[in-house]
PDB file of C-alpha atoms in Angstrom:
ATOM      1  CA  MET A 812      38.155  13.295 -11.950  1.00 53.00           C
ATOM      2  CA  THR A 813      40.440  11.901  -9.214  1.00 61.00           C
ATOM      3  CA  THR A 814      41.248   8.226  -8.905  1.00 58.00           C
ATOM      4  CA  ASP A 815      39.221   7.932  -5.683  1.00 56.00           C
ATOM      5  CA  SER A 816      36.116   9.569  -7.174  1.00 60.00           C
ATOM      6  CA  ALA A 817      36.387   7.426 -10.313  1.00 59.00           C
ATOM      7  CA  ALA A 818      36.631   4.298  -8.178  1.00 60.00           C
ATOM      8  CA  GLY A 819      33.645   5.444  -6.123  1.00 60.00           C
ATOM      9  CA  SER A 820      31.579   6.061  -9.251  1.00 68.00           C
ATOM     10  CA  ALA A 821      32.503   2.628 -10.618  1.00 65.00           C
ATOM     11  CA  ALA A 822      31.522   0.990  -7.334  1.00 66.00           C
ATOM     12  CA  ARG A 823      28.156   2.784  -7.306  1.00 71.00           C
ATOM     13  CA  LEU A 824      27.501   1.803 -10.919  1.00 67.00           C
ATOM     14  CA  GLY A 825      28.384  -1.808 -10.121  1.00 67.00           C
ATOM     15  CA  TRP A 826      25.980  -1.794  -7.178  1.00 68.00           C
ATOM     16  CA  VAL A 827      23.174  -0.304  -9.274  1.00 69.00           C
ATOM     17  CA  ARG A 828      23.640  -3.055 -11.863  1.00 73.00           C
ATOM     18  CA  ALA A 829      23.715  -5.741  -9.171  1.00 76.00           C
ATOM     19  CA  MET A 830      20.607  -4.504  -7.323  1.00 80.00           C
ATOM     20  CA  PRO A 831      18.035  -6.524  -9.336  1.00 80.00           C
ATOM     21  CA  ALA A 832      19.944  -9.793  -8.872  1.00 80.00           C
ATOM     22  CA  VAL A 833      20.490  -9.193  -5.157  1.00 84.00           C
ATOM     23  CA  PHE A 834      16.795  -8.347  -4.736  1.00 82.00           C
ATOM     24  CA  VAL A 835      15.660 -11.548  -6.466  1.00 80.00           C
ATOM     25  CA  VAL A 836      17.907 -13.735  -4.307  1.00 82.00           C
ATOM     26  CA  LEU A 837      16.865 -12.057  -1.049  1.00 84.00           C
ATOM     27  CA  TRP A 838      13.149 -12.042  -1.955  1.00 78.00           C
ATOM     28  CA  SER A 839      13.328 -15.748  -2.848  1.00 77.00           C
ATOM     29  CA  THR A 840      14.627 -16.633   0.611  1.00 79.00           C
ATOM     30  CA  GLY A 841      11.302 -15.471   2.055  1.00 76.00           C
ATOM     31  CA  PHE A 842       9.628 -18.713   1.001  1.00 70.00           C
ATOM     32  CA  ILE A 843      12.436 -20.711   2.620  1.00 74.00           C
ATOM     33  CA  GLY A 844      12.134 -18.694   5.836  1.00 78.00           C
ATOM     34  CA  ALA A 845       8.381 -19.259   5.862  1.00 76.00           C
ATOM     35  CA  LYS A 846       8.923 -23.021   5.519  1.00 74.00           C
ATOM     36  CA  TYR A 847      11.216 -22.940   8.554  1.00 79.00           C
ATOM     37  CA  GLY A 848       8.982 -20.778  10.709  1.00 84.00           C
ATOM     38  CA  LEU A 849       5.332 -21.559   9.956  1.00 81.00           C
ATOM     39  CA  PRO A 850       5.286 -25.006  11.643  1.00 86.00           C
ATOM     40  CA  TYR A 851       5.725 -23.217  14.981  1.00 92.00           C
ATOM     41  CA  VAL A 852       3.289 -20.311  14.677  1.00 92.00           C
ATOM     42  CA  GLU A 853       0.102 -19.295  12.868  1.00 92.00           C
ATOM     43  CA  PRO A 854       0.562 -17.031   9.815  1.00 90.00           C
ATOM     44  CA  LEU A 855      -0.824 -13.691  11.002  1.00 93.00           C
ATOM     45  CA  THR A 856       0.829 -14.066  14.407  1.00 94.00           C
ATOM     46  CA  PHE A 857       4.126 -14.782  12.646  1.00 93.00           C
ATOM     47  CA  LEU A 858       3.727 -11.659  10.512  1.00 92.00           C
ATOM     48  CA  LEU A 859       2.729  -9.537  13.506  1.00 94.00           C
ATOM     49  CA  ILE A 860       5.890 -10.479  15.419  1.00 95.00           C
ATOM     50  CA  ARG A 861       8.086 -10.104  12.338  1.00 92.00           C
ATOM     51  CA  LEU A 862       6.740  -6.774  11.112  1.00 93.00           C
ATOM     52  CA  GLY A 863       6.486  -5.376  14.641  1.00 94.00           C
ATOM     53  CA  LEU A 864      10.187  -6.058  15.176  1.00 93.00           C
ATOM     54  CA  VAL A 865      11.042  -4.444  11.846  1.00 90.00           C
ATOM     55  CA  ALA A 866       8.979  -1.373  12.733  1.00 92.00           C
ATOM     56  CA  VAL A 867      10.915  -0.960  15.990  1.00 92.00           C
ATOM     57  CA  VAL A 868      14.301  -1.433  14.265  1.00 89.00           C
ATOM     58  CA  LEU A 869      13.542   1.023  11.452  1.00 89.00           C
ATOM     59  CA  THR A 870      12.019   3.631  13.770  1.00 93.00           C
ATOM     60  CA  ALA A 871      15.142   3.513  15.937  1.00 92.00           C
ATOM     61  CA  LEU A 872      17.361   3.727  12.840  1.00 88.00           C
ATOM     62  CA  ALA A 873      15.426   6.736  11.536  1.00 90.00           C
ATOM     63  CA  LEU A 874      15.700   8.549  14.869  1.00 92.00           C
ATOM     64  CA  VAL A 875      19.415   7.813  15.303  1.00 92.00           C
ATOM     65  CA  THR A 876      20.313   8.907  11.770  1.00 90.00           C
ATOM     66  CA  GLY A 877      18.056  11.968  11.789  1.00 91.00           C
ATOM     67  CA  ALA A 878      16.063  10.818   8.772  1.00 90.00           C
ATOM     68  CA  PRO A 879      13.331  13.244   7.614  1.00 92.00           C
ATOM     69  CA  TRP A 880       9.726  12.297   8.414  1.00 93.00           C
ATOM     70  CA  PRO A 881       6.769  13.134   6.150  1.00 91.00           C
ATOM     71  CA  ARG A 882       5.508  16.689   6.602  1.00 87.00           C
ATOM     72  CA  SER A 883       1.783  16.151   6.154  1.00 90.00           C
ATOM     73  CA  ARG A 884      -0.897  13.705   7.241  1.00 92.00           C
ATOM     74  CA  VAL A 885      -1.795  13.096   3.611  1.00 92.00           C
ATOM     75  CA  GLU A 886       1.742  11.947   2.875  1.00 92.00           C
ATOM     76  CA  VAL A 887       1.746   9.709   5.948  1.00 93.00           C
ATOM     77  CA  GLY A 888      -1.590   8.230   4.888  1.00 94.00           C
ATOM     78  CA  ARG A 889      -0.356   7.452   1.380  1.00 93.00           C
ATOM     79  CA  ILE A 890       2.796   5.789   2.674  1.00 93.00           C
ATOM     80  CA  ALA A 891       0.777   3.751   5.187  1.00 95.00           C
ATOM     81  CA  LEU A 892      -1.705   2.636   2.512  1.00 95.00           C
ATOM     82  CA  ALA A 893       1.107   1.445   0.231  1.00 92.00           C
ATOM     83  CA  GLY A 894       2.516  -0.530   3.160  1.00 92.00           C
ATOM     84  CA  LEU A 895      -0.838  -2.124   3.990  1.00 94.00           C
ATOM     85  CA  LEU A 896      -1.100  -3.319   0.388  1.00 93.00           C
ATOM     86  CA  VAL A 897       2.502  -4.455  -0.155  1.00 88.00           C
ATOM     87  CA  HIS A 898       3.090  -5.998   3.276  1.00 88.00           C
ATOM     88  CA  GLY A 899      -0.296  -6.673   4.827  1.00 91.00           C
ATOM     89  CA  ALA A 900      -2.451  -7.785   1.896  1.00 92.00           C
ATOM     90  CA  TYR A 901       0.294  -9.657   0.058  1.00 90.00           C
ATOM     91  CA  LEU A 902       2.057 -11.453   2.908  1.00 87.00           C
ATOM     92  CA  GLY A 903      -1.104 -12.003   4.950  1.00 89.00           C
ATOM     93  CA  GLY A 904      -2.947 -13.353   1.914  1.00 89.00           C
ATOM     94  CA  VAL A 905      -0.221 -15.756   0.809  1.00 84.00           C
ATOM     95  CA  PHE A 906       0.568 -17.090   4.288  1.00 82.00           C
ATOM     96  CA  SER A 907      -3.098 -17.528   5.202  1.00 86.00           C
ATOM     97  CA  ALA A 908      -3.973 -19.181   1.877  1.00 84.00           C
ATOM     98  CA  ILE A 909      -1.228 -21.771   2.276  1.00 78.00           C
ATOM     99  CA  ALA A 910      -2.189 -22.338   5.912  1.00 78.00           C
ATOM    100  CA  ILE A 911      -5.778 -23.300   5.003  1.00 80.00           C
ATOM    101  CA  GLY A 912      -4.945 -25.617   2.147  1.00 75.00           C
ATOM    102  CA  LEU A 913      -3.698 -23.857  -0.980  1.00 75.00           C
ATOM    103  CA  PRO A 914      -0.656 -25.720  -2.386  1.00 68.00           C
ATOM    104  CA  ALA A 915       2.478 -23.587  -2.240  1.00 66.00           C
ATOM    105  CA  GLY A 916       3.075 -24.120  -5.961  1.00 65.00           C
ATOM    106  CA  MET A 917      -0.401 -22.829  -6.784  1.00 70.00           C
ATOM    107  CA  ALA A 918       0.126 -19.821  -4.507  1.00 73.00           C
ATOM    108  CA  ALA A 919       3.405 -19.033  -6.258  1.00 72.00           C
ATOM    109  CA  LEU A 920       1.756 -19.399  -9.669  1.00 71.00           C
ATOM    110  CA  ILE A 921      -1.034 -16.967  -8.758  1.00 77.00           C
ATOM    111  CA  ALA A 922       1.524 -14.505  -7.397  1.00 76.00           C
ATOM    112  CA  GLY A 923       3.462 -15.020 -10.628  1.00 73.00           C
ATOM    113  CA  MET A 924       0.667 -13.256 -12.506  1.00 77.00           C
ATOM    114  CA  GLN A 925       1.790  -9.958 -10.981  1.00 79.00           C
ATOM    115  CA  PRO A 926       4.066  -8.796 -13.812  1.00 78.00           C
ATOM    116  CA  LEU A 927       1.351  -9.301 -16.441  1.00 76.00           C
ATOM    117  CA  LEU A 928      -1.247  -7.571 -14.285  1.00 78.00           C
ATOM    118  CA  THR A 929       1.164  -4.726 -13.609  1.00 80.00           C
ATOM    119  CA  ALA A 930       1.908  -4.331 -17.316  1.00 77.00           C
ATOM    120  CA  ALA A 931      -1.811  -4.146 -18.056  1.00 76.00           C
ATOM    121  CA  LEU A 932      -2.288  -1.372 -15.490  1.00 78.00           C
ATOM    122  CA  VAL A 933       0.801   0.822 -15.879  1.00 74.00           C
ATOM    123  CA  GLY A 934      -0.631   2.531 -18.962  1.00 67.00           C
ATOM    124  CA  PRO A 935      -3.890   3.850 -17.498  1.00 67.00           C
ATOM    125  CA  LEU A 936      -2.502   4.362 -13.980  1.00 67.00           C
ATOM    126  CA  LEU A 937       1.054   5.615 -14.536  1.00 70.00           C
ATOM    127  CA  GLY A 938       1.175   6.536 -18.210  1.00 69.00           C
ATOM    128  CA  GLU A 939       4.011   4.093 -18.875  1.00 72.00           C
ATOM    129  CA  ARG A 940       4.185   2.359 -22.260  1.00 75.00           C
ATOM    130  CA  VAL A 941       4.797  -1.390 -22.508  1.00 72.00           C
ATOM    131  CA  THR A 942       6.329  -2.344 -25.853  1.00 75.00           C
ATOM    132  CA  GLY A 943       5.523  -5.419 -27.901  1.00 76.00           C
ATOM    133  CA  ARG A 944       8.897  -6.900 -27.027  1.00 78.00           C
ATOM    134  CA  GLN A 945       8.178  -6.410 -23.323  1.00 75.00           C
ATOM    135  CA  TRP A 946       4.756  -8.088 -23.655  1.00 78.00           C
ATOM    136  CA  MET A 947       6.508 -11.029 -25.299  1.00 81.00           C
ATOM    137  CA  GLY A 948       8.990 -11.121 -22.434  1.00 76.00           C
ATOM    138  CA  LEU A 949       6.195 -11.035 -19.847  1.00 77.00           C
ATOM    139  CA  ALA A 950       4.440 -13.948 -21.556  1.00 80.00           C
ATOM    140  CA  LEU A 951       7.700 -15.907 -21.716  1.00 79.00           C
ATOM    141  CA  GLY A 952       8.333 -15.189 -18.039  1.00 76.00           C
ATOM    142  CA  LEU A 953       4.922 -16.536 -17.038  1.00 78.00           C
ATOM    143  CA  ALA A 954       5.476 -19.646 -19.163  1.00 81.00           C
ATOM    144  CA  GLY A 955       8.799 -20.169 -17.406  1.00 79.00           C
ATOM    145  CA  VAL A 956       7.158 -19.844 -13.981  1.00 76.00           C
ATOM    146  CA  VAL A 957       4.580 -22.501 -14.932  1.00 78.00           C
ATOM    147  CA  MET A 958       7.370 -24.836 -16.067  1.00 80.00           C
ATOM    148  CA  VAL A 959       9.389 -24.316 -12.890  1.00 74.00           C
ATOM    149  CA  LEU A 960       6.350 -25.051 -10.706  1.00 70.00           C
ATOM    150  CA  TRP A 961       4.806 -27.736 -12.927  1.00 74.00           C
ATOM    151  CA  GLU A 962       5.843 -30.717 -10.812  1.00 69.00           C
ATOM    152  CA  LYS A 963       4.788 -28.938  -7.619  1.00 65.00           C
ATOM    153  CA  LEU A 964       1.280 -28.090  -8.784  1.00 63.00           C
ATOM    154  CA  THR A 965      -1.358 -30.391  -7.365  1.00 61.00           C
ATOM    155  CA  VAL A 966      -4.804 -31.109  -8.736  1.00 55.00           C
ATOM    156  CA  GLY A 967      -7.560 -31.466  -6.198  1.00 61.00           C
ATOM    157  CA  THR A 968     -10.109 -29.604  -4.151  1.00 66.00           C
ATOM    158  CA  ILE A 969      -8.919 -26.110  -3.301  1.00 71.00           C
ATOM    159  CA  PRO A 970     -10.824 -24.241  -0.575  1.00 80.00           C
ATOM    160  CA  PRO A 971     -12.537 -21.235  -2.186  1.00 83.00           C
ATOM    161  CA  LEU A 972     -11.392 -18.987   0.664  1.00 88.00           C
ATOM    162  CA  ALA A 973      -7.760 -19.992   0.064  1.00 84.00           C
ATOM    163  CA  LEU A 974      -8.082 -19.078  -3.613  1.00 83.00           C
ATOM    164  CA  LEU A 975      -9.673 -15.730  -2.741  1.00 88.00           C
ATOM    165  CA  LEU A 976      -6.880 -14.971  -0.264  1.00 90.00           C
ATOM    166  CA  ALA A 977      -4.233 -15.728  -2.889  1.00 86.00           C
ATOM    167  CA  LEU A 978      -5.988 -13.513  -5.437  1.00 88.00           C
ATOM    168  CA  GLY A 979      -6.228 -10.784  -2.801  1.00 92.00           C
ATOM    169  CA  ALA A 980      -2.486 -11.110  -2.219  1.00 90.00           C
ATOM    170  CA  LEU A 981      -1.878 -10.735  -5.966  1.00 87.00           C
ATOM    171  CA  LEU A 982      -3.996  -7.588  -6.110  1.00 91.00           C
ATOM    172  CA  GLY A 983      -2.317  -6.242  -2.949  1.00 92.00           C
ATOM    173  CA  ILE A 984       1.261  -6.510  -4.215  1.00 88.00           C
ATOM    174  CA  THR A 985       0.294  -5.239  -7.684  1.00 89.00           C
ATOM    175  CA  PHE A 986      -1.680  -2.178  -6.626  1.00 91.00           C
ATOM    176  CA  GLY A 987       0.722  -1.570  -3.742  1.00 90.00           C
ATOM    177  CA  THR A 988       3.772  -1.286  -6.003  1.00 85.00           C
ATOM    178  CA  LEU A 989       1.859   0.865  -8.486  1.00 87.00           C
ATOM    179  CA  TYR A 990       0.602   3.150  -5.710  1.00 89.00           C
ATOM    180  CA  GLN A 991       4.120   3.332  -4.297  1.00 86.00           C
ATOM    181  CA  LYS A 992       5.465   4.329  -7.709  1.00 81.00           C
ATOM    182  CA  ARG A 993       2.809   7.045  -8.164  1.00 83.00           C
ATOM    183  CA  HIS A 994       2.577   8.589  -4.705  1.00 81.00           C
ATOM    184  CA  CYS A 995       5.545   7.595  -2.522  1.00 80.00           C
ATOM    185  CA  THR A 996       8.725   7.771  -4.589  1.00 75.00           C
ATOM    186  CA  GLY A 997       9.897  10.850  -2.686  1.00 78.00           C
ATOM    187  CA  MET A 998       9.726   9.251   0.749  1.00 84.00           C
ATOM    188  CA  ASP A 999      12.851   8.597   2.790  1.00 87.00           C
ATOM    189  CA  LEU A1000      13.306   4.827   2.834  1.00 81.00           C
ATOM    190  CA  ARG A1001      14.048   4.735   6.568  1.00 86.00           C
ATOM    191  CA  THR A1002      11.074   6.716   7.839  1.00 91.00           C
ATOM    192  CA  GLY A1003       8.706   5.738   5.024  1.00 91.00           C
ATOM    193  CA  THR A1004       9.269   2.016   5.486  1.00 88.00           C
ATOM    194  CA  ALA A1005       8.997   2.404   9.264  1.00 92.00           C
ATOM    195  CA  ILE A1006       5.559   4.019   8.800  1.00 94.00           C
ATOM    196  CA  GLN A1007       4.503   1.203   6.484  1.00 93.00           C
ATOM    197  CA  TYR A1008       5.487  -1.489   8.964  1.00 92.00           C
ATOM    198  CA  LEU A1009       3.900   0.378  11.882  1.00 95.00           C
ATOM    199  CA  ALA A1010       0.606   0.647   9.968  1.00 95.00           C
ATOM    200  CA  THR A1011       0.664  -3.019   8.940  1.00 95.00           C
ATOM    201  CA  SER A1012       1.576  -4.150  12.466  1.00 95.00           C
ATOM    202  CA  ALA A1013      -1.362  -2.162  13.850  1.00 95.00           C
ATOM    203  CA  ALA A1014      -3.729  -3.868  11.405  1.00 95.00           C
ATOM    204  CA  LEU A1015      -2.329  -7.313  12.247  1.00 95.00           C
ATOM    205  CA  ALA A1016      -2.598  -6.567  15.985  1.00 95.00           C
ATOM    206  CA  VAL A1017      -6.348  -6.318  15.431  1.00 95.00           C
ATOM    207  CA  LEU A1018      -6.766  -9.255  13.031  1.00 93.00           C
ATOM    208  CA  ALA A1019      -4.477 -11.863  14.598  1.00 94.00           C
ATOM    209  CA  PRO A1020      -6.260 -12.114  18.016  1.00 94.00           C
ATOM    210  CA  LEU A1021      -9.626 -12.337  16.251  1.00 94.00           C
ATOM    211  CA  THR A1022      -8.647 -15.216  13.961  1.00 90.00           C
ATOM    212  CA  GLU A1023      -5.801 -17.113  15.658  1.00 93.00           C
ATOM    213  CA  THR A1024      -4.713 -18.493  19.031  1.00 93.00           C
ATOM    214  CA  MET A1025      -1.422 -16.491  18.823  1.00 93.00           C
ATOM    215  CA  ARG A1026       0.480 -19.422  20.301  1.00 94.00           C
ATOM    216  CA  VAL A1027       4.200 -19.529  19.459  1.00 95.00           C
ATOM    217  CA  VAL A1028       6.630 -22.440  19.909  1.00 95.00           C
ATOM    218  CA  TRP A1029      10.004 -20.769  20.431  1.00 94.00           C
ATOM    219  CA  THR A1030      12.429 -23.215  18.828  1.00 93.00           C
ATOM    220  CA  GLY A1031      15.832 -22.504  17.336  1.00 90.00           C
ATOM    221  CA  GLU A1032      14.464 -22.909  13.820  1.00 89.00           C
ATOM    222  CA  PHE A1033      11.677 -20.429  14.484  1.00 92.00           C
ATOM    223  CA  VAL A1034      14.058 -17.834  15.969  1.00 92.00           C
ATOM    224  CA  PHE A1035      16.397 -18.223  12.984  1.00 90.00           C
ATOM    225  CA  ALA A1036      13.515 -17.863  10.515  1.00 89.00           C
ATOM    226  CA  LEU A1037      12.187 -14.827  12.384  1.00 92.00           C
ATOM    227  CA  ALA A1038      15.596 -13.123  12.470  1.00 91.00           C
ATOM    228  CA  TRP A1039      16.240 -13.831   8.791  1.00 89.00           C
ATOM    229  CA  LEU A1040      12.825 -12.655   7.606  1.00 88.00           C
ATOM    230  CA  THR A1041      12.985  -9.587   9.835  1.00 88.00           C
ATOM    231  CA  LEU A1042      16.441  -8.275   8.943  1.00 85.00           C
ATOM    232  CA  VAL A1043      17.296  -9.733   5.546  1.00 86.00           C
ATOM    233  CA  LEU A1044      13.884  -9.802   3.874  1.00 83.00           C
ATOM    234  CA  SER A1045      11.752  -7.119   5.525  1.00 82.00           C
ATOM    235  CA  VAL A1046      14.628  -4.630   5.668  1.00 82.00           C
ATOM    236  CA  GLY A1047      17.146  -5.575   2.985  1.00 83.00           C
ATOM    237  CA  ALA A1048      14.894  -6.925   0.232  1.00 83.00           C
ATOM    238  CA  VAL A1049      12.114  -4.375   0.761  1.00 79.00           C
ATOM    239  CA  PHE A1050      14.585  -1.466   0.718  1.00 78.00           C
ATOM    240  CA  LEU A1051      15.907  -2.801  -2.571  1.00 83.00           C
ATOM    241  CA  LEU A1052      12.371  -3.194  -3.966  1.00 78.00           C
ATOM    242  CA  PHE A1053      11.473   0.404  -3.169  1.00 76.00           C
ATOM    243  CA  ALA A1054      14.795   1.652  -4.545  1.00 79.00           C
ATOM    244  CA  LEU A1055      14.160  -0.260  -7.790  1.00 81.00           C
ATOM    245  CA  ILE A1056      10.615   1.129  -8.002  1.00 74.00           C
ATOM    246  CA  ARG A1057      12.023   4.635  -7.583  1.00 74.00           C
ATOM    247  CA  ARG A1058      14.644   4.133 -10.302  1.00 71.00           C
ATOM    248  CA  GLY A1059      12.802   2.075 -12.935  1.00 66.00           C
ATOM    249  CA  ALA A1060       9.568   1.520 -14.816  1.00 59.00           C
ATOM    250  CA  ALA A1061       6.974  -0.455 -12.861  1.00 62.00           C
ATOM    251  CA  ALA A1062       6.613  -3.196 -15.496  1.00 63.00           C
ATOM    252  CA  ARG A1063      10.376  -3.791 -15.528  1.00 69.00           C
ATOM    253  CA  VAL A1064      10.593  -4.020 -11.754  1.00 72.00           C
ATOM    254  CA  ALA A1065       7.564  -6.349 -11.619  1.00 69.00           C
ATOM    255  CA  SER A1066       9.156  -8.678 -14.178  1.00 73.00           C
ATOM    256  CA  LEU A1067      11.846  -9.555 -11.627  1.00 75.00           C
ATOM    257  CA  PHE A1068       9.219 -11.492  -9.663  1.00 72.00           C
ATOM    258  CA  TYR A1069       9.223 -14.071 -12.474  1.00 71.00           C
ATOM    259  CA  LEU A1070      12.690 -15.140 -11.324  1.00 76.00           C
ATOM    260  CA  THR A1071      11.621 -15.738  -7.728  1.00 76.00           C
ATOM    261  CA  PRO A1072      10.164 -19.277  -8.187  1.00 74.00           C
ATOM    262  CA  ALA A1073      13.270 -20.409 -10.068  1.00 75.00           C
ATOM    263  CA  VAL A1074      15.707 -19.034  -7.487  1.00 78.00           C
ATOM    264  CA  THR A1075      13.541 -20.417  -4.666  1.00 74.00           C
ATOM    265  CA  ALA A1076      13.626 -23.845  -6.328  1.00 75.00           C
ATOM    266  CA  VAL A1077      17.424 -23.740  -6.487  1.00 79.00           C
ATOM    267  CA  ILE A1078      17.680 -22.715  -2.826  1.00 77.00           C
ATOM    268  CA  ALA A1079      15.210 -25.450  -1.820  1.00 73.00           C
ATOM    269  CA  TRP A1080      17.273 -27.973  -3.796  1.00 77.00           C
ATOM    270  CA  ALA A1081      20.424 -26.904  -1.943  1.00 78.00           C
ATOM    271  CA  VAL A1082      18.846 -26.598   1.540  1.00 73.00           C
ATOM    272  CA  PHE A1083      16.044 -29.184   1.564  1.00 66.00           C
ATOM    273  CA  ASP A1084      17.282 -31.534  -1.189  1.00 71.00           C
ATOM    274  CA  GLU A1085      14.093 -30.929  -3.172  1.00 68.00           C
ATOM    275  CA  ARG A1086      14.133 -32.382  -6.676  1.00 71.00           C
ATOM    276  CA  LEU A1087      14.820 -30.193  -9.707  1.00 70.00           C
ATOM    277  CA  GLY A1088      13.427 -31.821 -12.854  1.00 76.00           C
ATOM    278  CA  VAL A1089      14.356 -31.157 -16.479  1.00 79.00           C
ATOM    279  CA  VAL A1090      11.139 -29.186 -17.075  1.00 77.00           C
ATOM    280  CA  ALA A1091      11.958 -26.918 -14.118  1.00 75.00           C
ATOM    281  CA  LEU A1092      15.485 -26.299 -15.384  1.00 76.00           C
ATOM    282  CA  VAL A1093      14.188 -25.399 -18.841  1.00 82.00           C
ATOM    283  CA  GLY A1094      11.578 -23.183 -17.195  1.00 77.00           C
ATOM    284  CA  MET A1095      14.308 -21.243 -15.391  1.00 74.00           C
ATOM    285  CA  ALA A1096      15.960 -20.481 -18.708  1.00 79.00           C
ATOM    286  CA  VAL A1097      12.650 -19.448 -20.278  1.00 79.00           C
ATOM    287  CA  ALA A1098      11.776 -17.160 -17.338  1.00 76.00           C
ATOM    288  CA  SER A1099      15.247 -15.592 -17.451  1.00 75.00           C
ATOM    289  CA  ALA A1100      14.882 -14.950 -21.173  1.00 78.00           C
ATOM    290  CA  GLY A1101      11.520 -13.307 -20.567  1.00 74.00           C
ATOM    291  CA  VAL A1102      12.896 -10.991 -17.899  1.00 74.00           C
ATOM    292  CA  ALA A1103      15.826 -10.115 -20.159  1.00 74.00           C
ATOM    293  CA  LEU A1104      13.406  -9.106 -22.927  1.00 71.00           C
ATOM    294  CA  VAL A1105      11.406  -6.895 -20.568  1.00 69.00           C
ATOM    295  CA  ASN A1106      14.493  -5.157 -19.154  1.00 65.00           C
ATOM    296  CA  ARG A1107      16.533  -4.963 -22.346  1.00 65.00           C
TER     297      ARG A1107
END
């Protein structure tokens, strides 16, 4: 093996090892971007603009690079359905639930159930085995998430619709990643993701005018949030998510979502000067230990 090829192999191996950490950091910035952008636009309208822009960017990228498109309508339909679940149901559910009164901490806690739900379903749906050590890690991860969010959880009247939307988001991201793992692992990331965003944008184009005013206040903060969520999250983080799903077991990939609340809390502390208590710091360590057990 030449020096250049050895260096290239080492660089690729280093990138593969870094992918989970990079994904967690990028995915966590989505909550920060939402906090910047949502004061200026309603949730489904925000998602329609964001995902529509991503669809245009990825379609252009696929055409310029000559990426292969799916060969059958069945394949297109499966890719579109995975996108509607992962992008439409999850993002639409979370954003809408928070908009009508669900505390952000409660929304994050409900979404934090995804790894456990995924682990319960991978056996019957994908034939993957979850070991006792991994179950212990999943339980530890959930405990860590609760600790991180403990001070942000509020007790009070929660609108039933908001709770249902959050639960729908949980089911969307869980079944979407499982469906992606089972039926769409062979798709080209450029064309496949473009199809997913086109399908979700079409659904939002119907729902947003029926439920919202679609008014947008074009401030600098909103434009920054839109650009960040469009390019960094909807392209970068989602590409990484699908690459991780393709390479690894579903339960292991899902466990990474346990780290999102902790990383988001750190970013919010740095950007918004939000308080980080002792319980939250301990919770970060517990969640990290849980993810390490699952991925060991």
